[in-house]
Short mmCIF file of N, CA and C in Angstrom, two decimals:
data_model
loop_
_atom_site.label_atom_id
_atom_site.label_comp_id
_atom_site.label_asym_id
_atom_site.label_seq_id
_atom_site.Cartn_x
_atom_site.Cartn_y
_atom_site.Cartn_z
N MET A 30 -18.18 -6.53 12.43
CA MET A 30 -16.83 -6.23 12.83
C MET A 30 -16.51 -6.94 14.06
N TRP A 31 -17.33 -6.96 15.16
CA TRP A 31 -16.88 -7.34 16.44
C TRP A 31 -16.86 -9.26 16.30
N LEU A 32 -17.72 -9.55 15.58
CA LEU A 32 -17.69 -11.23 15.39
C LEU A 32 -16.47 -11.50 14.76
N ARG A 33 -15.92 -10.82 13.67
CA ARG A 33 -14.62 -10.95 13.01
C ARG A 33 -13.49 -10.71 13.93
N LEU A 34 -13.40 -9.65 15.09
CA LEU A 34 -12.59 -9.56 15.87
C LEU A 34 -12.51 -10.61 16.98
N LEU A 35 -13.58 -11.12 17.43
CA LEU A 35 -13.68 -12.07 18.38
C LEU A 35 -13.01 -13.41 17.58
N HIS A 36 -13.47 -13.61 16.53
CA HIS A 36 -12.74 -15.01 15.78
C HIS A 36 -11.41 -14.86 15.56
N THR A 37 -11.02 -13.60 15.36
CA THR A 37 -9.40 -13.30 15.10
C THR A 37 -8.89 -13.47 16.59
N LEU A 38 -9.38 -13.00 17.68
CA LEU A 38 -8.81 -13.10 18.89
C LEU A 38 -8.69 -14.58 19.46
N LEU A 39 -9.72 -15.42 19.07
CA LEU A 39 -9.79 -16.63 19.47
C LEU A 39 -8.71 -17.57 18.76
N ASP A 40 -8.54 -17.18 17.54
CA ASP A 40 -7.28 -17.76 16.82
C ASP A 40 -5.95 -17.34 17.24
N GLU A 41 -5.90 -16.15 17.77
CA GLU A 41 -4.44 -15.68 18.30
C GLU A 41 -4.25 -16.29 19.61
N VAL A 42 -5.36 -16.17 20.48
CA VAL A 42 -4.85 -16.94 21.92
C VAL A 42 -4.60 -18.32 21.72
N SER A 43 -4.86 -18.90 20.86
CA SER A 43 -4.45 -20.32 20.48
C SER A 43 -3.27 -20.63 19.90
N MET A 44 -2.56 -19.73 19.37
CA MET A 44 -1.41 -19.76 18.52
C MET A 44 -0.31 -20.35 19.32
N VAL A 45 0.45 -21.03 18.82
CA VAL A 45 1.68 -21.73 19.31
C VAL A 45 2.80 -20.76 19.45
N ASP A 46 3.87 -20.93 20.37
CA ASP A 46 4.82 -19.74 20.42
C ASP A 46 5.62 -19.79 19.24
N SER A 47 5.87 -20.99 18.58
CA SER A 47 6.97 -20.88 17.32
C SER A 47 6.37 -20.04 16.34
N ARG A 48 5.06 -20.17 16.08
CA ARG A 48 4.34 -19.45 15.09
C ARG A 48 4.22 -17.98 15.31
N ALA A 49 4.10 -17.66 16.48
CA ALA A 49 3.79 -16.24 17.00
C ALA A 49 5.08 -15.33 16.99
N GLY A 50 6.08 -15.86 17.06
CA GLY A 50 7.48 -15.13 17.18
C GLY A 50 7.71 -14.63 18.62
N PRO A 51 9.01 -14.08 18.98
CA PRO A 51 9.21 -14.11 20.33
C PRO A 51 8.40 -12.81 21.00
N SER A 52 8.21 -11.72 20.48
CA SER A 52 7.44 -10.73 21.22
C SER A 52 5.93 -10.99 21.23
N SER A 53 5.55 -11.59 20.36
CA SER A 53 3.91 -11.90 20.14
C SER A 53 3.95 -13.04 21.33
N ALA A 54 4.74 -13.90 21.23
CA ALA A 54 4.68 -15.11 22.36
C ALA A 54 4.55 -14.78 23.84
N ALA A 55 5.54 -13.77 23.98
CA ALA A 55 5.48 -13.09 25.29
C ALA A 55 4.20 -12.54 25.48
N LEU A 56 3.58 -11.71 24.79
CA LEU A 56 2.37 -11.21 24.80
C LEU A 56 1.22 -12.27 25.11
N LEU A 57 1.39 -13.31 24.31
CA LEU A 57 0.42 -14.33 24.66
C LEU A 57 0.44 -14.94 26.01
N HIS A 58 1.36 -15.04 26.52
CA HIS A 58 1.81 -15.69 27.67
C HIS A 58 1.15 -14.69 28.58
N GLN A 59 1.47 -13.43 28.56
CA GLN A 59 1.02 -12.39 29.38
C GLN A 59 -0.57 -12.35 29.59
N VAL A 60 -1.21 -12.64 28.40
CA VAL A 60 -2.61 -12.60 28.24
C VAL A 60 -3.09 -14.00 29.17
N TRP A 61 -2.48 -15.17 28.95
CA TRP A 61 -2.83 -16.24 29.53
C TRP A 61 -2.68 -16.38 31.08
N ASP A 62 -1.54 -15.69 31.62
CA ASP A 62 -1.01 -15.47 32.95
C ASP A 62 -2.19 -14.58 33.59
N ALA A 63 -2.58 -13.59 32.88
CA ALA A 63 -3.65 -12.66 33.55
C ALA A 63 -4.82 -13.40 33.59
N ALA A 64 -5.10 -14.16 32.63
CA ALA A 64 -6.57 -14.75 32.82
C ALA A 64 -6.48 -16.22 33.75
N ASP A 65 -5.07 -16.25 34.58
CA ASP A 65 -4.93 -17.40 35.35
C ASP A 65 -5.35 -18.78 34.53
N LEU A 66 -5.11 -19.05 33.57
CA LEU A 66 -5.34 -20.22 32.87
C LEU A 66 -4.07 -20.87 32.18
N PRO A 67 -3.97 -22.23 32.04
CA PRO A 67 -2.84 -22.81 31.37
C PRO A 67 -2.70 -22.25 29.84
N PHE A 68 -1.38 -22.08 29.50
CA PHE A 68 -1.18 -21.35 28.17
C PHE A 68 -2.06 -22.32 27.18
N ARG A 69 -2.63 -21.69 26.23
CA ARG A 69 -3.39 -22.25 25.29
C ARG A 69 -4.57 -23.32 25.74
N ALA A 70 -4.91 -22.99 26.92
CA ALA A 70 -5.92 -24.05 27.63
C ALA A 70 -5.36 -25.46 27.64
N GLY A 71 -4.13 -25.72 27.60
CA GLY A 71 -3.52 -26.88 27.41
C GLY A 71 -3.49 -27.62 26.04
N LEU A 72 -3.66 -26.78 25.14
CA LEU A 72 -3.69 -27.34 23.77
C LEU A 72 -2.38 -28.12 23.35
N SER A 73 -2.39 -29.28 22.86
CA SER A 73 -0.91 -29.78 22.29
C SER A 73 -0.86 -29.44 20.72
N PHE A 74 -1.87 -29.28 20.11
CA PHE A 74 -2.04 -28.78 18.78
C PHE A 74 -3.19 -27.98 18.51
N TRP A 75 -3.23 -27.16 17.37
CA TRP A 75 -4.27 -26.37 17.13
C TRP A 75 -5.47 -27.07 16.63
N ARG A 76 -6.70 -26.61 16.83
CA ARG A 76 -7.93 -27.06 16.45
C ARG A 76 -8.73 -25.86 16.36
N PRO A 77 -9.85 -26.02 15.35
CA PRO A 77 -10.58 -24.74 15.23
C PRO A 77 -11.37 -24.53 16.51
N TYR A 78 -11.97 -23.58 16.79
CA TYR A 78 -12.65 -23.31 18.22
C TYR A 78 -13.93 -24.09 18.30
N GLU A 79 -14.56 -24.27 17.01
CA GLU A 79 -15.70 -25.10 17.13
C GLU A 79 -15.70 -26.54 17.49
N ARG A 80 -14.36 -26.98 17.35
CA ARG A 80 -14.01 -28.35 17.45
C ARG A 80 -13.40 -28.63 18.84
N LEU A 81 -13.25 -27.70 19.74
CA LEU A 81 -12.80 -27.74 20.96
C LEU A 81 -14.04 -28.17 22.01
N SER A 82 -13.48 -28.83 23.15
CA SER A 82 -14.31 -29.13 24.15
C SER A 82 -15.04 -27.91 24.85
N PRO A 83 -16.07 -28.10 25.23
CA PRO A 83 -16.84 -26.83 26.07
C PRO A 83 -15.87 -26.26 26.88
N ALA A 84 -15.15 -26.97 27.81
CA ALA A 84 -14.27 -26.42 28.76
C ALA A 84 -12.97 -25.46 28.12
N ARG A 85 -12.48 -26.13 27.00
CA ARG A 85 -11.42 -25.22 26.35
C ARG A 85 -12.13 -24.10 25.65
N GLN A 86 -13.44 -24.25 25.02
CA GLN A 86 -13.92 -23.14 24.33
C GLN A 86 -14.06 -22.12 25.29
N GLU A 87 -14.52 -22.35 26.72
CA GLU A 87 -14.71 -21.34 27.67
C GLU A 87 -13.37 -20.84 28.03
N ALA A 88 -12.47 -21.56 28.16
CA ALA A 88 -11.03 -21.04 28.54
C ALA A 88 -10.63 -19.99 27.30
N MET A 89 -10.73 -20.32 26.27
CA MET A 89 -10.52 -19.42 24.85
C MET A 89 -11.09 -18.09 25.06
N LEU A 90 -12.48 -18.00 25.28
CA LEU A 90 -13.22 -17.13 25.44
C LEU A 90 -12.75 -16.10 26.56
N GLN A 91 -12.43 -16.78 27.87
CA GLN A 91 -11.87 -16.25 28.84
C GLN A 91 -10.51 -15.45 28.66
N ALA A 92 -9.65 -16.04 27.74
CA ALA A 92 -8.45 -15.55 27.38
C ALA A 92 -8.63 -14.48 26.44
N ALA A 93 -9.65 -14.61 25.39
CA ALA A 93 -9.94 -13.31 24.64
C ALA A 93 -10.34 -11.99 25.30
N ALA A 94 -11.32 -12.23 26.28
CA ALA A 94 -11.88 -11.44 27.07
C ALA A 94 -10.83 -10.57 27.86
N THR A 95 -10.01 -11.37 28.41
CA THR A 95 -8.75 -10.93 29.02
C THR A 95 -7.79 -10.00 28.17
N ALA A 96 -7.66 -10.48 26.99
CA ALA A 96 -6.81 -9.87 26.18
C ALA A 96 -7.40 -8.46 25.90
N VAL A 97 -8.91 -8.31 25.48
CA VAL A 97 -9.53 -7.20 25.34
C VAL A 97 -9.45 -6.30 26.50
N GLN A 98 -9.55 -6.80 27.88
CA GLN A 98 -9.55 -5.85 29.12
C GLN A 98 -8.11 -5.27 29.25
N LEU A 99 -7.03 -6.14 28.82
CA LEU A 99 -5.77 -5.63 29.01
C LEU A 99 -5.34 -4.56 28.02
N ALA A 100 -5.83 -4.68 26.69
CA ALA A 100 -5.79 -3.66 25.78
C ALA A 100 -6.55 -2.33 26.14
N ALA A 101 -7.74 -2.62 26.86
CA ALA A 101 -8.56 -1.30 27.31
C ALA A 101 -7.74 -0.51 28.45
N ASP A 102 -7.22 -1.42 29.24
CA ASP A 102 -6.38 -0.80 30.52
C ASP A 102 -5.07 -0.38 30.02
N GLY A 103 -4.74 -0.53 28.55
CA GLY A 103 -3.31 -0.01 28.22
C GLY A 103 -2.10 -0.96 28.63
N ARG A 104 -2.45 -2.24 29.29
CA ARG A 104 -1.35 -2.92 29.75
C ARG A 104 -0.74 -3.58 28.54
N ILE A 105 -1.49 -3.88 27.52
CA ILE A 105 -0.92 -4.42 26.10
C ILE A 105 -1.29 -3.57 25.16
N ILE A 106 -0.42 -3.60 24.02
CA ILE A 106 -0.64 -2.83 22.81
C ILE A 106 -1.26 -3.69 21.76
N PRO A 107 -2.50 -4.03 21.29
CA PRO A 107 -2.74 -4.78 20.31
C PRO A 107 -2.06 -4.45 19.05
N GLY A 108 -1.82 -5.54 18.18
CA GLY A 108 -1.32 -5.15 16.69
C GLY A 108 -2.29 -5.52 15.76
N GLY A 109 -1.82 -5.32 14.57
CA GLY A 109 -2.81 -5.79 13.35
C GLY A 109 -3.56 -4.75 12.95
N THR A 110 -4.41 -4.96 12.00
CA THR A 110 -5.52 -4.00 11.56
C THR A 110 -6.64 -3.72 12.36
N LEU A 111 -6.75 -4.73 13.03
CA LEU A 111 -8.11 -4.51 14.09
C LEU A 111 -7.60 -4.08 15.63
N GLY A 112 -6.26 -4.15 15.72
CA GLY A 112 -5.89 -3.66 17.01
C GLY A 112 -6.29 -2.57 17.54
N PRO A 113 -6.50 -1.37 16.96
CA PRO A 113 -7.11 -0.06 17.34
C PRO A 113 -8.51 -0.22 17.77
N ALA A 114 -9.18 -1.19 17.51
CA ALA A 114 -10.50 -1.48 17.77
C ALA A 114 -10.68 -1.73 19.21
N LEU A 115 -9.62 -2.25 19.75
CA LEU A 115 -9.65 -2.73 21.15
C LEU A 115 -9.00 -1.98 22.22
N GLN A 116 -8.59 -0.58 21.67
CA GLN A 116 -8.06 0.44 22.65
C GLN A 116 -9.29 1.30 22.89
N PRO A 117 -9.08 2.03 23.83
CA PRO A 117 -10.05 3.02 24.15
C PRO A 117 -10.04 3.98 23.22
N ALA A 118 -11.27 4.84 22.80
CA ALA A 118 -11.17 5.74 21.89
C ALA A 118 -10.73 7.19 22.51
N PRO A 119 -9.83 7.85 21.62
CA PRO A 119 -9.34 9.10 22.44
C PRO A 119 -10.40 9.87 22.76
N TYR A 120 -10.15 10.81 23.82
CA TYR A 120 -11.16 11.80 24.39
C TYR A 120 -11.53 12.83 23.15
N ARG A 121 -12.66 12.98 23.14
CA ARG A 121 -13.34 14.07 22.10
C ARG A 121 -14.03 15.09 22.91
N ARG A 122 -13.81 16.18 22.33
CA ARG A 122 -14.61 17.33 22.82
C ARG A 122 -15.70 17.71 22.12
#
């Protein structure tokens, strides 16, 4: 499940604004700003992660890790069917 989630996160952080929609685009910009990296690692068009340069792969991984941290901190609310996997588990007795 985690590999599927990572692959989904990598696709999401490389998404263009026009495909994401206004609220999701704002969320993506928040993630890239928090990672202190250029939006989409400077990509001008989408490419599969495996075909990116090592530097861009590293930037994409950093953005994905930042998204996970922001979700864990409650600073963003992840959507989709796997979104709850990024949030901390509720306290259980």
